[in-house]
GROMACS .gro file of C-alpha atoms in nm:
model
  235
    1ALA     CA    1   2.933  10.722   8.229
    2ASP     CA    2   2.755  10.930   7.964
    3GLU     CA    3   2.521  10.639   7.887
    4GLU     CA    4   2.443  10.596   8.258
    5ALA     CA    5   2.373  10.969   8.292
    6GLU     CA    6   2.096  10.934   8.036
    7HIS     CA    7   1.912  10.687   8.260
    8ILE     CA    8   2.009  10.788   8.618
    9VAL     CA    9   1.982  11.153   8.726
   10GLU     CA   10   2.060  11.285   9.074
   11ALA     CA   11   1.773  11.473   9.238
   12ASN     CA   12   1.666  11.605   9.576
   13GLU     CA   13   1.354  11.482   9.754
   14VAL     CA   14   1.173  11.690  10.016
   15LEU     CA   15   1.020  11.510  10.315
   16VAL     CA   16   0.762  11.702  10.518
   17ALA     CA   17   0.786  11.604  10.882
   18GLY     CA   18   0.568  11.691  11.181
   19GLN     CA   19   0.458  12.055  11.221
   20GLY     CA   20   0.548  12.123  10.858
   21ALA     CA   21   0.922  12.086  10.896
   22LYS     CA   22   1.089  12.005  10.565
   23HIS     CA   23   1.397  11.789  10.520
   24THR     CA   24   1.587  11.753  10.193
   25TYR     CA   25   1.770  11.433  10.114
   26PRO     CA   26   1.955  11.310   9.804
   27SER     CA   27   1.774  11.076   9.565
   28PHE     CA   28   1.777  10.962   9.204
   29LYS     CA   29   1.533  10.974   8.913
   30LEU     CA   30   1.540  10.675   8.680
   31SER     CA   31   1.443  10.650   8.317
   32ARG     CA   32   1.178  10.397   8.212
   33TYR     CA   33   1.452  10.173   8.069
   34ALA     CA   34   1.654  10.187   8.393
   35CYS     CA   35   1.341  10.088   8.588
   36TYR     CA   36   1.287   9.800   8.346
   37LEU     CA   37   1.642   9.668   8.394
   38ILE     CA   38   1.620   9.690   8.772
   39VAL     CA   39   1.281   9.519   8.793
   40GLN     CA   40   1.375   9.240   8.550
   41ASN     CA   41   1.689   9.155   8.745
   42ALA     CA   42   1.549   9.188   9.099
   43ASP     CA   43   1.396   8.925   9.326
   44PRO     CA   44   1.037   8.853   9.208
   45SER     CA   45   0.945   8.720   9.554
   46LYS     CA   46   0.930   9.084   9.667
   47GLU     CA   47   0.582   9.224   9.600
   48VAL     CA   48   0.701   9.554   9.449
   49VAL     CA   49   0.929   9.366   9.208
   50ALA     CA   50   0.654   9.122   9.109
   51GLN     CA   51   0.418   9.412   9.042
   52GLY     CA   52   0.684   9.585   8.835
   53GLN     CA   53   0.749   9.274   8.626
   54THR     CA   54   0.376   9.229   8.567
   55TYR     CA   55   0.346   9.592   8.459
   56PHE     CA   56   0.626   9.568   8.204
   57ALA     CA   57   0.498   9.232   8.077
   58VAL     CA   58   0.154   9.384   8.012
   59GLN     CA   59   0.300   9.696   7.850
   60THR     CA   60   0.524   9.484   7.628
   61ARG     CA   61   0.225   9.279   7.513
   62ILE     CA   62   0.025   9.594   7.437
   63GLN     CA   63   0.315   9.728   7.233
   64GLU     CA   64   0.344   9.398   7.045
   65ILE     CA   65  -0.026   9.413   6.955
   66GLN     CA   66   0.006   9.774   6.841
   67GLN     CA   67   0.312   9.687   6.632
   68MET     CA   68   0.131   9.395   6.472
   69ASP     CA   69  -0.165   9.618   6.387
   70ALA     CA   70   0.072   9.870   6.229
   71TYR     CA   71   0.249   9.594   6.037
   72ASN     CA   72  -0.075   9.444   5.907
   73GLN     CA   73  -0.174   9.781   5.765
   74LEU     CA   74   0.133   9.785   5.540
   75SER     CA   75   0.055   9.682   5.184
   76THR     CA   76   0.391   9.651   5.005
   77GLU     CA   77   0.702   9.441   5.058
   78GLU     CA   78   0.911   9.760   5.070
   79GLU     CA   79   0.705   9.906   5.354
   80LYS     CA   80   0.719   9.578   5.548
   81ARG     CA   81   1.097   9.558   5.504
   82ILE     CA   82   1.151   9.912   5.633
   83PHE     CA   83   0.921   9.850   5.931
   84LEU     CA   84   1.092   9.524   6.026
   85ARG     CA   85   1.443   9.662   5.969
   86THR     CA   86   1.365   9.948   6.208
   87GLU     CA   87   1.230   9.702   6.465
   88MET     CA   88   1.540   9.488   6.417
   89SER     CA   89   1.770   9.782   6.493
   90LYS     CA   90   1.574   9.866   6.806
   91HIS     CA   91   1.563   9.513   6.941
   92ASN     CA   92   1.929   9.450   6.863
   93THR     CA   93   2.000   9.736   7.103
   94TYR     CA   94   1.789   9.566   7.370
   95LEU     CA   95   1.958   9.233   7.296
   96ALA     CA   96   2.303   9.390   7.331
   97ALA     CA   97   2.206   9.528   7.673
   98ALA     CA   98   2.076   9.189   7.786
   99ALA     CA   99   2.391   9.019   7.656
  100LYS     CA  100   2.612   9.270   7.837
  101ASN     CA  101   2.423   9.203   8.159
  102ALA     CA  102   2.492   8.831   8.105
  103GLY     CA  103   2.867   8.893   8.070
  104VAL     CA  104   2.917   8.965   7.698
  105GLN     CA  105   3.134   9.272   7.744
  106ASP     CA  106   3.344   9.386   7.446
  107GLY     CA  107   3.296   9.405   7.071
  108LEU     CA  108   3.462   9.072   7.000
  109ASP     CA  109   3.250   8.898   7.263
  110TYR     CA  110   2.936   9.043   7.109
  111ALA     CA  111   3.037   8.941   6.756
  112ILE     CA  112   3.082   8.583   6.879
  113PHE     CA  113   2.749   8.604   7.062
  114GLN     CA  114   2.572   8.724   6.745
  115ASN     CA  115   2.736   8.451   6.538
  116HIS     CA  116   2.589   8.188   6.769
  117GLY     CA  117   2.242   8.323   6.698
  118TYR     CA  118   2.306   8.319   6.324
  119MET     CA  119   2.449   7.966   6.340
  120GLY     CA  120   2.138   7.840   6.515
  121LEU     CA  121   1.901   8.004   6.268
  122TYR     CA  122   2.107   7.945   5.953
  123GLY     CA  123   2.198   7.580   6.002
  124GLY     CA  124   2.555   7.636   6.119
  125LEU     CA  125   2.642   7.941   5.907
  126ASP     CA  126   2.794   8.236   6.091
  127ALA     CA  127   2.792   8.595   5.960
  128LYS     CA  128   3.087   8.524   5.729
  129GLY     CA  129   2.921   8.206   5.602
  130ILE     CA  130   2.595   8.391   5.533
  131HIS     CA  131   2.783   8.656   5.336
  132LYS     CA  132   2.943   8.383   5.125
  133LYS     CA  133   2.619   8.189   5.078
  134LYS     CA  134   2.432   8.499   4.962
  135ASN     CA  135   2.724   8.646   4.764
  136LEU     CA  136   2.727   8.961   4.976
  137LYS     CA  137   3.029   9.187   4.994
  138LYS     CA  138   3.208   9.230   5.324
  139SER     CA  139   3.086   9.592   5.343
  140GLN     CA  140   2.722   9.491   5.293
  141HIS     CA  141   2.523   9.446   5.614
  142ILE     CA  142   2.332   9.117   5.621
  143LEU     CA  143   2.018   9.271   5.770
  144ASP     CA  144   2.006   9.541   5.501
  145HIS     CA  145   1.963   9.277   5.229
  146MET     CA  146   1.692   9.063   5.389
  147GLY     CA  147   1.335   9.044   5.265
  148SER     CA  148   1.046   9.076   5.510
  149THR     CA  149   1.024   8.699   5.575
  150GLU     CA  150   1.391   8.669   5.668
  151LEU     CA  151   1.382   8.988   5.876
  152ALA     CA  152   1.080   8.858   6.068
  153ALA     CA  153   1.265   8.535   6.153
  154ASN     CA  154   1.567   8.728   6.278
  155LEU     CA  155   1.350   8.969   6.476
  156PHE     CA  156   1.187   8.673   6.651
  157ARG     CA  157   1.532   8.527   6.724
  158ALA     CA  158   1.648   8.856   6.879
  159THR     CA  159   1.339   8.921   7.092
  160GLN     CA  160   1.317   8.564   7.223
  161THR     CA  161   1.688   8.554   7.310
  162GLU     CA  162   1.662   8.885   7.497
  163ASP     CA  163   1.362   8.758   7.694
  164LYS     CA  164   1.535   8.429   7.782
  165LEU     CA  165   1.857   8.599   7.894
  166ARG     CA  166   1.666   8.833   8.124
  167ASN     CA  167   1.391   8.602   8.252
  168GLU     CA  168   1.634   8.323   8.341
  169ASN     CA  169   1.906   8.565   8.456
  170ILE     CA  170   2.164   8.379   8.248
  171GLN     CA  171   2.522   8.464   8.343
  172GLY     CA  172   2.850   8.400   8.163
  173LYS     CA  173   2.956   8.443   7.801
  174GLN     CA  174   2.941   8.073   7.719
  175LYS     CA  175   2.590   8.034   7.857
  176ALA     CA  176   2.475   8.347   7.674
  177ASN     CA  177   2.622   8.217   7.349
  178GLN     CA  178   2.458   7.877   7.399
  179THR     CA  179   2.125   8.044   7.471
  180HIS     CA  180   2.143   8.244   7.147
  181LEU     CA  181   2.235   7.929   6.955
  182GLU     CA  182   1.944   7.731   7.104
  183VAL     CA  183   1.690   8.005   7.034
  184GLY     CA  184   1.814   8.031   6.676
  185ARG     CA  185   1.772   7.655   6.635
  186LYS     CA  186   1.419   7.666   6.772
  187VAL     CA  187   1.321   7.941   6.529
  188ARG     CA  188   1.472   7.735   6.247
  189GLN     CA  189   1.281   7.426   6.363
  190THR     CA  190   0.958   7.625   6.363
  191ILE     CA  191   1.020   7.739   6.005
  192LYS     CA  192   1.082   7.376   5.907
  193GLU     CA  193   0.765   7.254   6.079
  194ILE     CA  194   0.542   7.501   5.893
  195GLY     CA  195   0.709   7.420   5.560
  196GLY     CA  196   0.887   7.752   5.519
  197THR     CA  197   1.205   7.825   5.326
  198MET     CA  198   1.523   7.810   5.530
  199PRO     CA  199   1.662   8.165   5.573
  200GLU     CA  200   1.993   8.092   5.397
  201ASN     CA  201   1.793   7.995   5.086
  202LEU     CA  202   1.579   8.308   5.076
  203PRO     CA  203   1.667   8.554   4.796
  204VAL     CA  204   1.891   8.854   4.857
  205ALA     CA  205   1.697   9.181   4.853
  206ASP     CA  206   1.808   9.524   4.733
  207SER     CA  207   1.977   9.742   4.991
  208ILE     CA  208   1.724   9.876   5.242
  209LYS     CA  209   1.877  10.221   5.195
  210SER     CA  210   1.789  10.229   4.825
  211VAL     CA  211   1.439  10.103   4.911
  212GLN     CA  212   1.395  10.384   5.163
  213LYS     CA  213   1.501  10.644   4.905
  214LYS     CA  214   1.257  10.505   4.646
  215LEU     CA  215   0.975  10.502   4.899
  216GLU     CA  216   1.052  10.859   5.007
  217LYS     CA  217   1.042  10.975   4.643
  218LYS     CA  218   0.716  10.787   4.590
  219ASN     CA  219   0.558  10.943   4.897
  220LEU     CA  220   0.683  11.289   4.796
  221LYS     CA  221   0.528  11.243   4.450
  222LYS     CA  222   0.194  11.143   4.610
  223PHE     CA  223   0.209  11.446   4.838
  224ARG     CA  224   0.274  11.685   4.549
  225LEU     CA  225  -0.005  11.530   4.344
  226LYS     CA  226  -0.250  11.560   4.634
  227ARG     CA  227  -0.143  11.919   4.697
  228ASN     CA  228  -0.192  12.015   4.329
  229ASN     CA  229  -0.537  11.855   4.327
  230ASN     CA  230  -0.632  12.049   4.638
  231ILE     CA  231  -0.516  12.374   4.477
  232GLN     CA  232  -0.712  12.301   4.160
  233ASN     CA  233  -1.025  12.225   4.362
  234GLY     CA  234  -0.991  12.546   4.560
  235PHE     CA  235  -0.883  12.393   4.890
   0.00000   0.00000   0.00000
């Protein structure tokens, strides 16, 4: 209920009739995300729905281009990792919403759903298998120890699965799981075709949290140095 209240708010609309008479009737204001969900799951044969889907498709593409520009401006592996990890968190939220709409309801269902995506991308390894393969502790989050290449592959898996679930209006836990598995396999096949390293064989990276702390200290040092130079030069 609290989550719904963030996206759907009751409001009153005023309709001006003939001779200036005003009538108030109950209505609702929707968040951008609520509008997106409604449009993506409505009948595209209706003109207003088709227009809405086109709008969100264009806006999504613009955002993708902007994100790619921002990513290309990053110069270090640490910066790329932090950028991609942030994107991964955001798109996992979108993926969870799409999976829930498809029928993946509780935490256990979602864990199984996620494992299907991992198994497709990692050649049959689920989350537990990936932990073992990469010698990660149970408390260590897989995504926090991925380099930029591995994060990019997983981000593509997540975004493409979300799109497929919504665009094809896939329903049922089994179908959702199969979809995630198939998308993971396709991403893996793409990596193979371009001669890339399979994700399970990529090296384990330092915790993203420690990387963030190091980068914050580095940026703080640069800021202090710049400030001192400005003071010395009379600025």
